[in-house]
PDB file of C-alpha atoms in Angstrom:
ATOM      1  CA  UNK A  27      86.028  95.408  34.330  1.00 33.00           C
ATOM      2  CA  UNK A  28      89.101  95.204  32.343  1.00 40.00           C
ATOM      3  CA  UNK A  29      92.028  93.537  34.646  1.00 41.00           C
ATOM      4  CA  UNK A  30      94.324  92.932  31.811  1.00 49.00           C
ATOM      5  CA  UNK A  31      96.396  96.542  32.819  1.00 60.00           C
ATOM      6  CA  UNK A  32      99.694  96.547  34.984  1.00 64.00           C
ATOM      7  CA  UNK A  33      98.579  99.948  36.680  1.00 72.00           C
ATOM      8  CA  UNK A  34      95.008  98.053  37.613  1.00 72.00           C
ATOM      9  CA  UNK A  35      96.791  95.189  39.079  1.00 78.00           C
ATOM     10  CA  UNK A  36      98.950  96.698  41.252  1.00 77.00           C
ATOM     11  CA  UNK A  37      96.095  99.140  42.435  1.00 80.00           C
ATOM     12  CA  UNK A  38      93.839  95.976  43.284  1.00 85.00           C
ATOM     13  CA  UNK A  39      97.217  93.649  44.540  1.00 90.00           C
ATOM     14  CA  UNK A  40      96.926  91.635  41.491  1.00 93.00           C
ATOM     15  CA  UNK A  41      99.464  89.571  40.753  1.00 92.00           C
ATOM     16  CA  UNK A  42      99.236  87.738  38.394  1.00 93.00           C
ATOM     17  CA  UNK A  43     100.784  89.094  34.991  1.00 89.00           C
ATOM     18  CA  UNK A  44     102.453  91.287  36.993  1.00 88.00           C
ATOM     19  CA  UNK A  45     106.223  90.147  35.993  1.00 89.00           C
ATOM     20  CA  UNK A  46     108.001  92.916  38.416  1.00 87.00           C
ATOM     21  CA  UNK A  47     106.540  92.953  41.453  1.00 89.00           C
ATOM     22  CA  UNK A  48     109.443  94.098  43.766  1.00 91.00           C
ATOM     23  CA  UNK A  49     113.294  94.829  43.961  1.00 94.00           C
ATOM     24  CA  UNK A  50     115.335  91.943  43.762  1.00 93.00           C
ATOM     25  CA  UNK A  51     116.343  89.151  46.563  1.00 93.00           C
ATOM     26  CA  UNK A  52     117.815  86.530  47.366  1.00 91.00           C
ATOM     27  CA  UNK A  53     116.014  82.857  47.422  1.00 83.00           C
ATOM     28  CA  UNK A  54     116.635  79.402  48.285  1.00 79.00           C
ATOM     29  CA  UNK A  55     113.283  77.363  47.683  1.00 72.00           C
ATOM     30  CA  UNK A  56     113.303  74.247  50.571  1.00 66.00           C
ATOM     31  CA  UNK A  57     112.487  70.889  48.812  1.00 66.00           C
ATOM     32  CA  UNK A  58     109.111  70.077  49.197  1.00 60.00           C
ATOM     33  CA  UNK A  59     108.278  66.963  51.343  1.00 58.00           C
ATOM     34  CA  UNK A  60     107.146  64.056  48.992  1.00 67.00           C
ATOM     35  CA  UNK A  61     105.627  61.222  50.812  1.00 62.00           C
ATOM     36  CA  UNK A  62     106.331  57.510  49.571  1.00 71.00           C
ATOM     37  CA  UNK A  63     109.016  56.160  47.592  1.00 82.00           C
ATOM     38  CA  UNK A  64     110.461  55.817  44.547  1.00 88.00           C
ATOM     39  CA  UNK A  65     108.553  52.519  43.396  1.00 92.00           C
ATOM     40  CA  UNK A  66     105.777  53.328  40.184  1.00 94.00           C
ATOM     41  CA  UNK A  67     106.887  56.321  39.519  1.00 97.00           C
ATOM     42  CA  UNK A  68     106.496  57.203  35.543  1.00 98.00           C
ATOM     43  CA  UNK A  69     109.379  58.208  33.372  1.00 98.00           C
ATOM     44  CA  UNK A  70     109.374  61.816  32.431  1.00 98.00           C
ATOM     45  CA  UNK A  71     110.903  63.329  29.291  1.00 98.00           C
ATOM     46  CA  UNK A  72     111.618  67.115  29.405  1.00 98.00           C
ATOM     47  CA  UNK A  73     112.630  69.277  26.214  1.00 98.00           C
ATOM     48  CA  UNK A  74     114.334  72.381  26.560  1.00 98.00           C
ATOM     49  CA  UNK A  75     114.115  74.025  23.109  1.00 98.00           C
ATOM     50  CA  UNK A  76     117.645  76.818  22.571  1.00 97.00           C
ATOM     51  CA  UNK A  77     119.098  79.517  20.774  1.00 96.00           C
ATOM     52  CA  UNK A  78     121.441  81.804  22.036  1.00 95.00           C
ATOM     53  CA  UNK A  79     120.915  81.682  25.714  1.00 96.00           C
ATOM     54  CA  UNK A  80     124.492  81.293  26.647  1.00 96.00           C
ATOM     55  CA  UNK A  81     123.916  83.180  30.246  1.00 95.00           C
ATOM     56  CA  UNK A  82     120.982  81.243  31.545  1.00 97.00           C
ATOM     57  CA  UNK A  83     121.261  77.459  29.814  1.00 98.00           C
ATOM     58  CA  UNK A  84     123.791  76.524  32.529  1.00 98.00           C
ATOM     59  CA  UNK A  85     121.106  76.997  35.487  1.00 97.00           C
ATOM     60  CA  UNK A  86     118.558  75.791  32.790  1.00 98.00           C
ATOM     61  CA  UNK A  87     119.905  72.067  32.533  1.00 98.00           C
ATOM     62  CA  UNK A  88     121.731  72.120  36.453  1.00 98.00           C
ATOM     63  CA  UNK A  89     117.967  72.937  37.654  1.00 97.00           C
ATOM     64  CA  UNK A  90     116.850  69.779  35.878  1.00 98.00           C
ATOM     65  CA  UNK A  91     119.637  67.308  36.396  1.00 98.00           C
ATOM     66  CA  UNK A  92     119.861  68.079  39.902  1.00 96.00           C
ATOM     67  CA  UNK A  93     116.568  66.776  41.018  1.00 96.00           C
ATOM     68  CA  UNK A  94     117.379  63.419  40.595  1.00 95.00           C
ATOM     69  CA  UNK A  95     114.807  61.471  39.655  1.00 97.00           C
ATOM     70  CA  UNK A  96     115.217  58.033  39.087  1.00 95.00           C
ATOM     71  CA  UNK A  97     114.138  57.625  35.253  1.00 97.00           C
ATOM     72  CA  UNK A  98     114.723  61.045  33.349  1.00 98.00           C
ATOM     73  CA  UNK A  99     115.131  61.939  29.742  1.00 98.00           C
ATOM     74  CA  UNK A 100     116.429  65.347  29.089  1.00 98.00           C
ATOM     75  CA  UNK A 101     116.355  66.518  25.710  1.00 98.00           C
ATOM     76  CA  UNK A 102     118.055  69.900  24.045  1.00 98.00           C
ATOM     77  CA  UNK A 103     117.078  71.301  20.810  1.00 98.00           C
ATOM     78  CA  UNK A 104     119.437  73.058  19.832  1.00 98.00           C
ATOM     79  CA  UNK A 105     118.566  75.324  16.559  1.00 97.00           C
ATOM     80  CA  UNK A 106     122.312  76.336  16.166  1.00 97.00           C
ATOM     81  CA  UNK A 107     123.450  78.721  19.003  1.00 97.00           C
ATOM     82  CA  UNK A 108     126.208  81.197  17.860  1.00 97.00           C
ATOM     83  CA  UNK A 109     127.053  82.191  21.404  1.00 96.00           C
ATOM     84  CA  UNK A 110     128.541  80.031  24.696  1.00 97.00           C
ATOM     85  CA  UNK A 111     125.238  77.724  24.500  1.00 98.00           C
ATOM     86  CA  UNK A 112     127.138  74.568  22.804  1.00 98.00           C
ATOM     87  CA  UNK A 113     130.206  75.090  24.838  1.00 98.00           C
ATOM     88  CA  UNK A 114     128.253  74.650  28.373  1.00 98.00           C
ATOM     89  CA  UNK A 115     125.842  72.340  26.800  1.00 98.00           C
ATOM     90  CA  UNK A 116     128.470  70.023  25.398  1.00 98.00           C
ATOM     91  CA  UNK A 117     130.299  69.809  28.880  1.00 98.00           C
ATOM     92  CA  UNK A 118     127.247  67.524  29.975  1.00 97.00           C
ATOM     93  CA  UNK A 119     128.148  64.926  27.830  1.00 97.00           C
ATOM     94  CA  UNK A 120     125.927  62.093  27.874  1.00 96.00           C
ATOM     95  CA  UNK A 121     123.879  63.424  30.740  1.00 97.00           C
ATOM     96  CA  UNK A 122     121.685  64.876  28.237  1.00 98.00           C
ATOM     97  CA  UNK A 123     120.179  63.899  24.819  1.00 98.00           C
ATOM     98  CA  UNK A 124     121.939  66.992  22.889  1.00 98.00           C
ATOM     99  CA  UNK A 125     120.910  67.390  18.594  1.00 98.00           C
ATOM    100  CA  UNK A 126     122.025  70.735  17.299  1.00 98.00           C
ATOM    101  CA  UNK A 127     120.166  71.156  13.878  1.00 97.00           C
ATOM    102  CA  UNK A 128     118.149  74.712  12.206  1.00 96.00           C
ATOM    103  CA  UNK A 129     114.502  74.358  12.766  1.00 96.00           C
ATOM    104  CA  UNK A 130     111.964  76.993  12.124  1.00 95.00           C
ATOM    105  CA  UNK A 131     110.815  78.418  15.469  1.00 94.00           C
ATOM    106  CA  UNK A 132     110.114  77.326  18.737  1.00 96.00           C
ATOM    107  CA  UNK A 133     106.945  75.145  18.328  1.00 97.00           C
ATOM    108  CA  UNK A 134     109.357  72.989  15.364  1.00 98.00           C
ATOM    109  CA  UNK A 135     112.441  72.644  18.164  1.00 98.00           C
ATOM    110  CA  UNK A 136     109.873  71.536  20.705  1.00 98.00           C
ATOM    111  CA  UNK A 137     107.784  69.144  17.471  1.00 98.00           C
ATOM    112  CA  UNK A 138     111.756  68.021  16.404  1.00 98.00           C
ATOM    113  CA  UNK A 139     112.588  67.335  20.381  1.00 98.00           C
ATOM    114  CA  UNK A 140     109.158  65.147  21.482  1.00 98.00           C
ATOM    115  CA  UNK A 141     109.651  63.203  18.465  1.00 98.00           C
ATOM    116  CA  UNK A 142     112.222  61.422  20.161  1.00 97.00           C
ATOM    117  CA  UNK A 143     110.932  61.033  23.434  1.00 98.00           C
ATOM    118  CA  UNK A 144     110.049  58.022  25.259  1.00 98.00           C
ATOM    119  CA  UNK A 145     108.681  59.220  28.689  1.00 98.00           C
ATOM    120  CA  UNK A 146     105.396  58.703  30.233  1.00 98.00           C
ATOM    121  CA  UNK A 147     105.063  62.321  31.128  1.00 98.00           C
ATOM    122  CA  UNK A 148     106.244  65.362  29.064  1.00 98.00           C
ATOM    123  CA  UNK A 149     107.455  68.519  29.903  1.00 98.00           C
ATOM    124  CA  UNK A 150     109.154  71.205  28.546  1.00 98.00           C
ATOM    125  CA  UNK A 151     111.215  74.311  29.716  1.00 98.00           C
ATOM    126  CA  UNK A 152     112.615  77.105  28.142  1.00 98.00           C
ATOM    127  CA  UNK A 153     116.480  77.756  27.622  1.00 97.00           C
ATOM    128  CA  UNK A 154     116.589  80.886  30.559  1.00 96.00           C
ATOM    129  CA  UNK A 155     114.180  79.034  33.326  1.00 97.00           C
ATOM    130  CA  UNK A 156     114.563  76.733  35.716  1.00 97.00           C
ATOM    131  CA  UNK A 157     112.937  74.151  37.768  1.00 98.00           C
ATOM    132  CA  UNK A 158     112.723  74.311  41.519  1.00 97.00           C
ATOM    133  CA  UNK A 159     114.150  71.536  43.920  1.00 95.00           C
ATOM    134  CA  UNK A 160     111.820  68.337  44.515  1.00 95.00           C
ATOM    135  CA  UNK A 161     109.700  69.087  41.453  1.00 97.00           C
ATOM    136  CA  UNK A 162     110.225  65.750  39.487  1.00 97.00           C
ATOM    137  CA  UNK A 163     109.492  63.918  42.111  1.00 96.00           C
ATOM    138  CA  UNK A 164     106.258  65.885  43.615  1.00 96.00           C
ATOM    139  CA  UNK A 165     105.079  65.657  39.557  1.00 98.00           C
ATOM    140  CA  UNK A 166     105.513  61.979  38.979  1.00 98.00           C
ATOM    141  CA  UNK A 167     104.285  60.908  42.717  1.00 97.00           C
ATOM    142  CA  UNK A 168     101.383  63.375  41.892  1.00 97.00           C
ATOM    143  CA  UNK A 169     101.111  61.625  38.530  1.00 98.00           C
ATOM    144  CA  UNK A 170     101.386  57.780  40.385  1.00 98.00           C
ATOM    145  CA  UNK A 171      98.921  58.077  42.899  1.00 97.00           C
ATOM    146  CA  UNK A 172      96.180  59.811  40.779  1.00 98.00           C
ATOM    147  CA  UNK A 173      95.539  57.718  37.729  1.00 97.00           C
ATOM    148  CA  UNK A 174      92.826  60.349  36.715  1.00 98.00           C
ATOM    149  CA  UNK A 175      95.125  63.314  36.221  1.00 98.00           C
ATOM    150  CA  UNK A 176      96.249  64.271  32.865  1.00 98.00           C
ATOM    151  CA  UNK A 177      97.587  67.397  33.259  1.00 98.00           C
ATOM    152  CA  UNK A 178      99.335  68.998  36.553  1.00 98.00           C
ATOM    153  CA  UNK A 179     100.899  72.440  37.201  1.00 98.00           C
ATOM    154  CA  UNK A 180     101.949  74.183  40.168  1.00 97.00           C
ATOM    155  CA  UNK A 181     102.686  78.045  40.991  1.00 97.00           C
ATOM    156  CA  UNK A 182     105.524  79.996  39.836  1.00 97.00           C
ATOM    157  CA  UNK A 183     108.588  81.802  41.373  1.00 96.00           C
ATOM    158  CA  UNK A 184     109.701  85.157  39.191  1.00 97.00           C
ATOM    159  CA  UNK A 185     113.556  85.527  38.923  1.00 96.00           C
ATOM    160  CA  UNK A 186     116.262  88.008  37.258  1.00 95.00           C
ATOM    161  CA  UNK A 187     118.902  87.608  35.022  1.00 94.00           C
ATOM    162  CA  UNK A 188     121.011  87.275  38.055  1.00 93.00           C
ATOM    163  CA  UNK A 189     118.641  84.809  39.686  1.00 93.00           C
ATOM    164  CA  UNK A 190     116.992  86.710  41.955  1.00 95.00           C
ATOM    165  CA  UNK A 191     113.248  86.966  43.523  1.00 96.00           C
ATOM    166  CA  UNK A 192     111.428  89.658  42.105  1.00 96.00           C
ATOM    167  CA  UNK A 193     108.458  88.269  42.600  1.00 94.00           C
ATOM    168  CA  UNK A 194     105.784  85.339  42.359  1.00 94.00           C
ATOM    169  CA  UNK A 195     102.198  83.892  41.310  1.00 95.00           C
ATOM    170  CA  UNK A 196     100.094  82.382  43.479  1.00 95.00           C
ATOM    171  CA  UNK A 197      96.936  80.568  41.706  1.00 97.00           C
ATOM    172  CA  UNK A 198      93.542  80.107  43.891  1.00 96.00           C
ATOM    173  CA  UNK A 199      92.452  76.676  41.630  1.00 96.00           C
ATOM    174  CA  UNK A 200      92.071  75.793  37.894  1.00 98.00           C
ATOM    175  CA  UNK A 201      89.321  77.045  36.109  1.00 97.00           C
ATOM    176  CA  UNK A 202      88.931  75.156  33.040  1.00 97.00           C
ATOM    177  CA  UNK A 203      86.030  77.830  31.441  1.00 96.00           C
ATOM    178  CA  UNK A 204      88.396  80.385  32.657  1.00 96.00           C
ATOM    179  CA  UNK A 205      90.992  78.964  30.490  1.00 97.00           C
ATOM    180  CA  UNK A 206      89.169  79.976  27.814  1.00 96.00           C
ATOM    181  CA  UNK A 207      89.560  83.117  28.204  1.00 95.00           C
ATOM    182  CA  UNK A 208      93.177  83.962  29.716  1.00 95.00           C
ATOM    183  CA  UNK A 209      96.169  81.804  30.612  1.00 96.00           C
ATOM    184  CA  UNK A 210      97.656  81.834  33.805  1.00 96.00           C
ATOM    185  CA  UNK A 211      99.154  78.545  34.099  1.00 98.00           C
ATOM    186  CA  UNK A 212     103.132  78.545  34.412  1.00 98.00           C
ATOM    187  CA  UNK A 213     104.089  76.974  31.262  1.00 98.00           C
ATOM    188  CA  UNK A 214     107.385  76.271  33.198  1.00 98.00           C
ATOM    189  CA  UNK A 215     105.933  74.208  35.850  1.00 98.00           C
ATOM    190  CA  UNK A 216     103.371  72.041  33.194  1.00 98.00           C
ATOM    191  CA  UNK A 217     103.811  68.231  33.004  1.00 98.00           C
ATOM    192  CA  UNK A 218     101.105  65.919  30.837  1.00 98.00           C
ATOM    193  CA  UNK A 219     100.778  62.555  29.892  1.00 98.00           C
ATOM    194  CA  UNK A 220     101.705  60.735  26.825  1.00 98.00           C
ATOM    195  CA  UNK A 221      98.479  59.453  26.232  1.00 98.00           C
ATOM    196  CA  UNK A 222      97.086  62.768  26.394  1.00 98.00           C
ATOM    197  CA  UNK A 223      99.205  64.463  24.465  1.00 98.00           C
ATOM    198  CA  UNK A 224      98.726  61.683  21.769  1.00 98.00           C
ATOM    199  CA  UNK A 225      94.931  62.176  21.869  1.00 98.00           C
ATOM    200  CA  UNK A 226      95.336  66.202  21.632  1.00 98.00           C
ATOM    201  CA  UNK A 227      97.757  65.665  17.923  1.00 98.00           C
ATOM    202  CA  UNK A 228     100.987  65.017  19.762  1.00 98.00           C
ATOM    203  CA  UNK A 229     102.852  68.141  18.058  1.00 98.00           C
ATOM    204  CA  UNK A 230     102.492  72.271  19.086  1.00 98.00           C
ATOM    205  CA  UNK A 231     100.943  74.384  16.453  1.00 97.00           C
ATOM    206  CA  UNK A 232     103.998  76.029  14.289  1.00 95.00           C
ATOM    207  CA  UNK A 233     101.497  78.780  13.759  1.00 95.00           C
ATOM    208  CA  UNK A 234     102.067  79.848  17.155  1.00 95.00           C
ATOM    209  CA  UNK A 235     104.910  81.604  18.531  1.00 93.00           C
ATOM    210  CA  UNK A 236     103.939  83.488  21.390  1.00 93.00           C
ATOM    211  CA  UNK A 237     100.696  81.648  22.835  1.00 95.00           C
ATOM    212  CA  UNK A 238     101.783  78.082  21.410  1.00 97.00           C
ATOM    213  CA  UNK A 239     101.814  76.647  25.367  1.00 97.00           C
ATOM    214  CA  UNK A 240      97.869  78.097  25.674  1.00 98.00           C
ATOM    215  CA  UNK A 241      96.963  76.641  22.447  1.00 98.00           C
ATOM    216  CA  UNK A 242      97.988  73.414  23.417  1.00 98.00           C
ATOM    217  CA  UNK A 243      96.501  73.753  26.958  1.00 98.00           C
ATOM    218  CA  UNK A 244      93.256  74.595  24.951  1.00 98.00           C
ATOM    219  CA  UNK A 245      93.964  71.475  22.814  1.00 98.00           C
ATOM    220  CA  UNK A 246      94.180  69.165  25.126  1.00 98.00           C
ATOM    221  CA  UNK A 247      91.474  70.516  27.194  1.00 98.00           C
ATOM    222  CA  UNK A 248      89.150  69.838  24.470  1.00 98.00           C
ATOM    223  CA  UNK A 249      90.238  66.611  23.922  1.00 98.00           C
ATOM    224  CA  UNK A 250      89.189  65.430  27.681  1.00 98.00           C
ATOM    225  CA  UNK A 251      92.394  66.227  29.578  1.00 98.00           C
ATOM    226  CA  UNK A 252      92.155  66.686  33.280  1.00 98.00           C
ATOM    227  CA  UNK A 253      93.739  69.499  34.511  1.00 98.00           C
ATOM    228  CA  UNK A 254      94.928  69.404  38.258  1.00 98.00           C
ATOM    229  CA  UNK A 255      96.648  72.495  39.997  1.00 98.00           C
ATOM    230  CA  UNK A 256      99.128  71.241  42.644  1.00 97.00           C
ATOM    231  CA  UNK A 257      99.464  74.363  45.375  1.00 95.00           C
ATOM    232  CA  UNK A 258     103.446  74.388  45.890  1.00 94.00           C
ATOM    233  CA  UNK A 259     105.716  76.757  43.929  1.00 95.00           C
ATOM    234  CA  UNK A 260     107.474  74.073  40.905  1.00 97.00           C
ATOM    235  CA  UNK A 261     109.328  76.363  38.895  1.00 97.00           C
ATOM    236  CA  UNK A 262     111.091  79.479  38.204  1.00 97.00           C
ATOM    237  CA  UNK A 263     109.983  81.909  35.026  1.00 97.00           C
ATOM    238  CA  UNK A 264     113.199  84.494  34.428  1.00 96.00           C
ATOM    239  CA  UNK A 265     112.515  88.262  33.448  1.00 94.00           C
ATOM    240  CA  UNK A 266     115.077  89.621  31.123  1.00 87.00           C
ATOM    241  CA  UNK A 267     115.312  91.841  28.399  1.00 78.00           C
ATOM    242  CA  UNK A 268     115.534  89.386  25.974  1.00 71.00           C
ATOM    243  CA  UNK A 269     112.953  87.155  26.181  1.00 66.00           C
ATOM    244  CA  UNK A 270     110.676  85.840  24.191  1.00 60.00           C
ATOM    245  CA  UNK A 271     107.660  87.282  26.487  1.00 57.00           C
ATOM    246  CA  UNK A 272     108.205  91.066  26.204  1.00 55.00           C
ATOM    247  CA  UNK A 273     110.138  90.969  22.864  1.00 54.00           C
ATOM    248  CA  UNK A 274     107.173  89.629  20.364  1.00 58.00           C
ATOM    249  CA  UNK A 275     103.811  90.521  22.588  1.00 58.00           C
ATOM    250  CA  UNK A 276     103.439  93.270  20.671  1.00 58.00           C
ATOM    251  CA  UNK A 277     104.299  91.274  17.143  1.00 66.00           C
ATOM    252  CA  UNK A 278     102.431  88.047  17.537  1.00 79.00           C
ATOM    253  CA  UNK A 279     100.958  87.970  21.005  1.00 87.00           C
ATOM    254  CA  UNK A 280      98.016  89.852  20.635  1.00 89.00           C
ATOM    255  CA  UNK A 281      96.893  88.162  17.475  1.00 93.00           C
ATOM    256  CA  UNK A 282      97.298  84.960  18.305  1.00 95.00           C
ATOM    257  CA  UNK A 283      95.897  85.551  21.939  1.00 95.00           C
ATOM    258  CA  UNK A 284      92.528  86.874  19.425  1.00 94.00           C
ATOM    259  CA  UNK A 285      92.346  83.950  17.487  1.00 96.00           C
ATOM    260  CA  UNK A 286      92.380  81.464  20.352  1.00 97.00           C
ATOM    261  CA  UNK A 287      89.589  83.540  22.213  1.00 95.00           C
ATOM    262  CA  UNK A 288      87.733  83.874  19.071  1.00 94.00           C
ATOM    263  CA  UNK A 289      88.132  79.484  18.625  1.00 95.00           C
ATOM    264  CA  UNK A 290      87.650  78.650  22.230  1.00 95.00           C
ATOM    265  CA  UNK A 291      85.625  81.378  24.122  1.00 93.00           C
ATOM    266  CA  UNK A 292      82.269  80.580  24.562  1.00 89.00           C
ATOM    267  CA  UNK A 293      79.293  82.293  22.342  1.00 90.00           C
ATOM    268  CA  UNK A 294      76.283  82.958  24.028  1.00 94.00           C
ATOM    269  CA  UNK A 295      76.061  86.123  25.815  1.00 94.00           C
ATOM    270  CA  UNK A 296      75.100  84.541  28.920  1.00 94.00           C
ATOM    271  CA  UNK A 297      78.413  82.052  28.817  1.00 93.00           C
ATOM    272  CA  UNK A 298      80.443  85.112  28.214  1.00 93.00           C
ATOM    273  CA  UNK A 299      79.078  87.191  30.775  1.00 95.00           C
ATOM    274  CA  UNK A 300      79.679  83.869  33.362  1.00 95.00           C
ATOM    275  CA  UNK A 301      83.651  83.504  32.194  1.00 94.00           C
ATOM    276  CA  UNK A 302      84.271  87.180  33.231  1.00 93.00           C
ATOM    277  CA  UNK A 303      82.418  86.982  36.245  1.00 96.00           C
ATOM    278  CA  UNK A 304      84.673  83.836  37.015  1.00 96.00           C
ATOM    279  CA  UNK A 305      87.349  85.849  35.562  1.00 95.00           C
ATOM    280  CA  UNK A 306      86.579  88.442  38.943  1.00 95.00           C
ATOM    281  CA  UNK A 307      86.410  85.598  41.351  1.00 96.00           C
ATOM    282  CA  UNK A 308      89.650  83.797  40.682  1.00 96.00           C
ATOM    283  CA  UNK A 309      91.143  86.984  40.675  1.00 95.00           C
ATOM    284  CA  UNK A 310      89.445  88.056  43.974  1.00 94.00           C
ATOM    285  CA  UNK A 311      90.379  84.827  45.458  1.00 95.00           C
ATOM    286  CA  UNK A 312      94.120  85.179  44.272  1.00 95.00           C
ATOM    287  CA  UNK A 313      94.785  88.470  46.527  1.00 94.00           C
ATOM    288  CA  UNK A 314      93.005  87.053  49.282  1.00 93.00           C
ATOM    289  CA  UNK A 315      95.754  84.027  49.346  1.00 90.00           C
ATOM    290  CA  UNK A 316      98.037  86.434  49.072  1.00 87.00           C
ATOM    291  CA  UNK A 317      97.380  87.915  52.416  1.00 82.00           C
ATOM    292  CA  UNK A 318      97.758  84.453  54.353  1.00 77.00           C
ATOM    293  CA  UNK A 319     100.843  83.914  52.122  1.00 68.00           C
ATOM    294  CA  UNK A 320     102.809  86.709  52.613  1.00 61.00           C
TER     295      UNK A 320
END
């Protein structure tokens, strides 16, 4: 059965890829309660790669700088915004690490920005989404008290331009075999080690430019990462005309989406069969949670 249709996810009360799912409200996420202190907790670097997103960058970097966590490097790439962008980004002065220099796509902003890095755990987040309250510190704790994670991501809140709810994903578990085959981890909400990222090449694929995220979620899969889905909603993924998401699915998505199935799917029959059966489940098990969370 082919769930990859808007029409058959809305029949079935899918979800999940569904990036409209219902007229626009108004939100205010509660911070999530972190237990323990501030003690151990890694450093985290974050890049936020831009170009010309002069109406969302301002709740871009606030998002970030106002979790306050204790030992935070926030890094812009800036390829050379025409619009507003360097006017609101220069008003943070030294709050963030700002370099405004042409690179050649998104994957060489984000290559040019964890270059300079220094934290424990990376990030990244796009120049028109945000982070939710308590997420830095829910990450890093996460990241402190479970030496055997490499990788952790939580759920996603959908916003407008005008930052409101329109909708949100709710994911059952991970599935690493399921990864594989589609990605619905939040890239916005992703955090890895260092020493992971160093083991998986320590750089995105500049081949990429839709699916660059998955490929490196493949990458580092198959280098040994542990993946670990935290349940609690971590950031906020913004729907607008513009974007990146809707603008070159049609150009590059599908391709490169083809070329990472054809690298990483499995090639027996049998193994196939399995990772859309699992495919099924996780999706079976997503609307169930959606009836105890709504």
């Amino acid at each position: 059965m082919n769930f990859s249709g808007s029409k058959l996810r809305r029949l079935f009360g899918i979800r999940l890829g569904v990036l409209q799912q219902h007229s626009p409200r108004r939100f205010e996420m509660a911070v999530a309660c972190v237990l323990g202190g501030d003690e151990g907790l890694p450093s985290v670097s974050i890049v936020t790669p831009s170009l010309n997103q002069g109406d969302f960058i301002g709740a871009t970097v606030e998002s970030v700088l106002k979790q306050g966590y204790p030992d935070l490097e926030y890094i812009i790439q800036d390829g050379g915004s025409s619009d507003k962008s360097l006017l609101c980004l220069h008003s943070y002065g030294e709050r963030v690490d700002l370099r405004v220099e042409h690179d050649h796509g998104q994957a060489d902003a984000l290559n040019r920005g964890f270059a300079r890095s220094s934290g424990e755990v990376l990030g990244y987040l796009n120049a028109d989404d945000v982070l939710l309250p308590g997420t830095l510190r829910k990450v890093g704790t996460y990241f402190r008290d479970h030496p055997e994670a490499d990788v952790v991501y939580g759920d996603r809140v959908l916003i407008d331009a005008s930052g409101c709810k329109i909708g949100d994903w709710v994911l059952p578990y991970h599935d690493g075999m399921l990864l594989r085959y589609v990605d619905y981890i939040p890239q916005e909400t992703v955090f890895w080690r260092r020493s992971a990222w160093e083991r998986a090449g320590g750089k995105f694929d500049a081949d990429f430019s839709f699916a660059l995220d998955w490929e490196l979620f493949l990458r580092l899969q198959a280098t040994g990462a542990r993946f670990i889905h935290i349940p609690c909603f971590m950031g906020g993924f913004r729907v607008h005309a513009q974007q990146k998401t809707q603008s070159i699915f049609s150009v590059n998505g599908k391709s490169e989406i083809r070329a990472l199935r054809k690298k990483y799917m499995p090639t027996s029959f049998l193994e196939r069969l399995q990772c859309h059966v699992r495919h099924i489940i996780f999706l079976f098990r997503h609307v169930v949670m959606l009836r105890f969370f709504n």
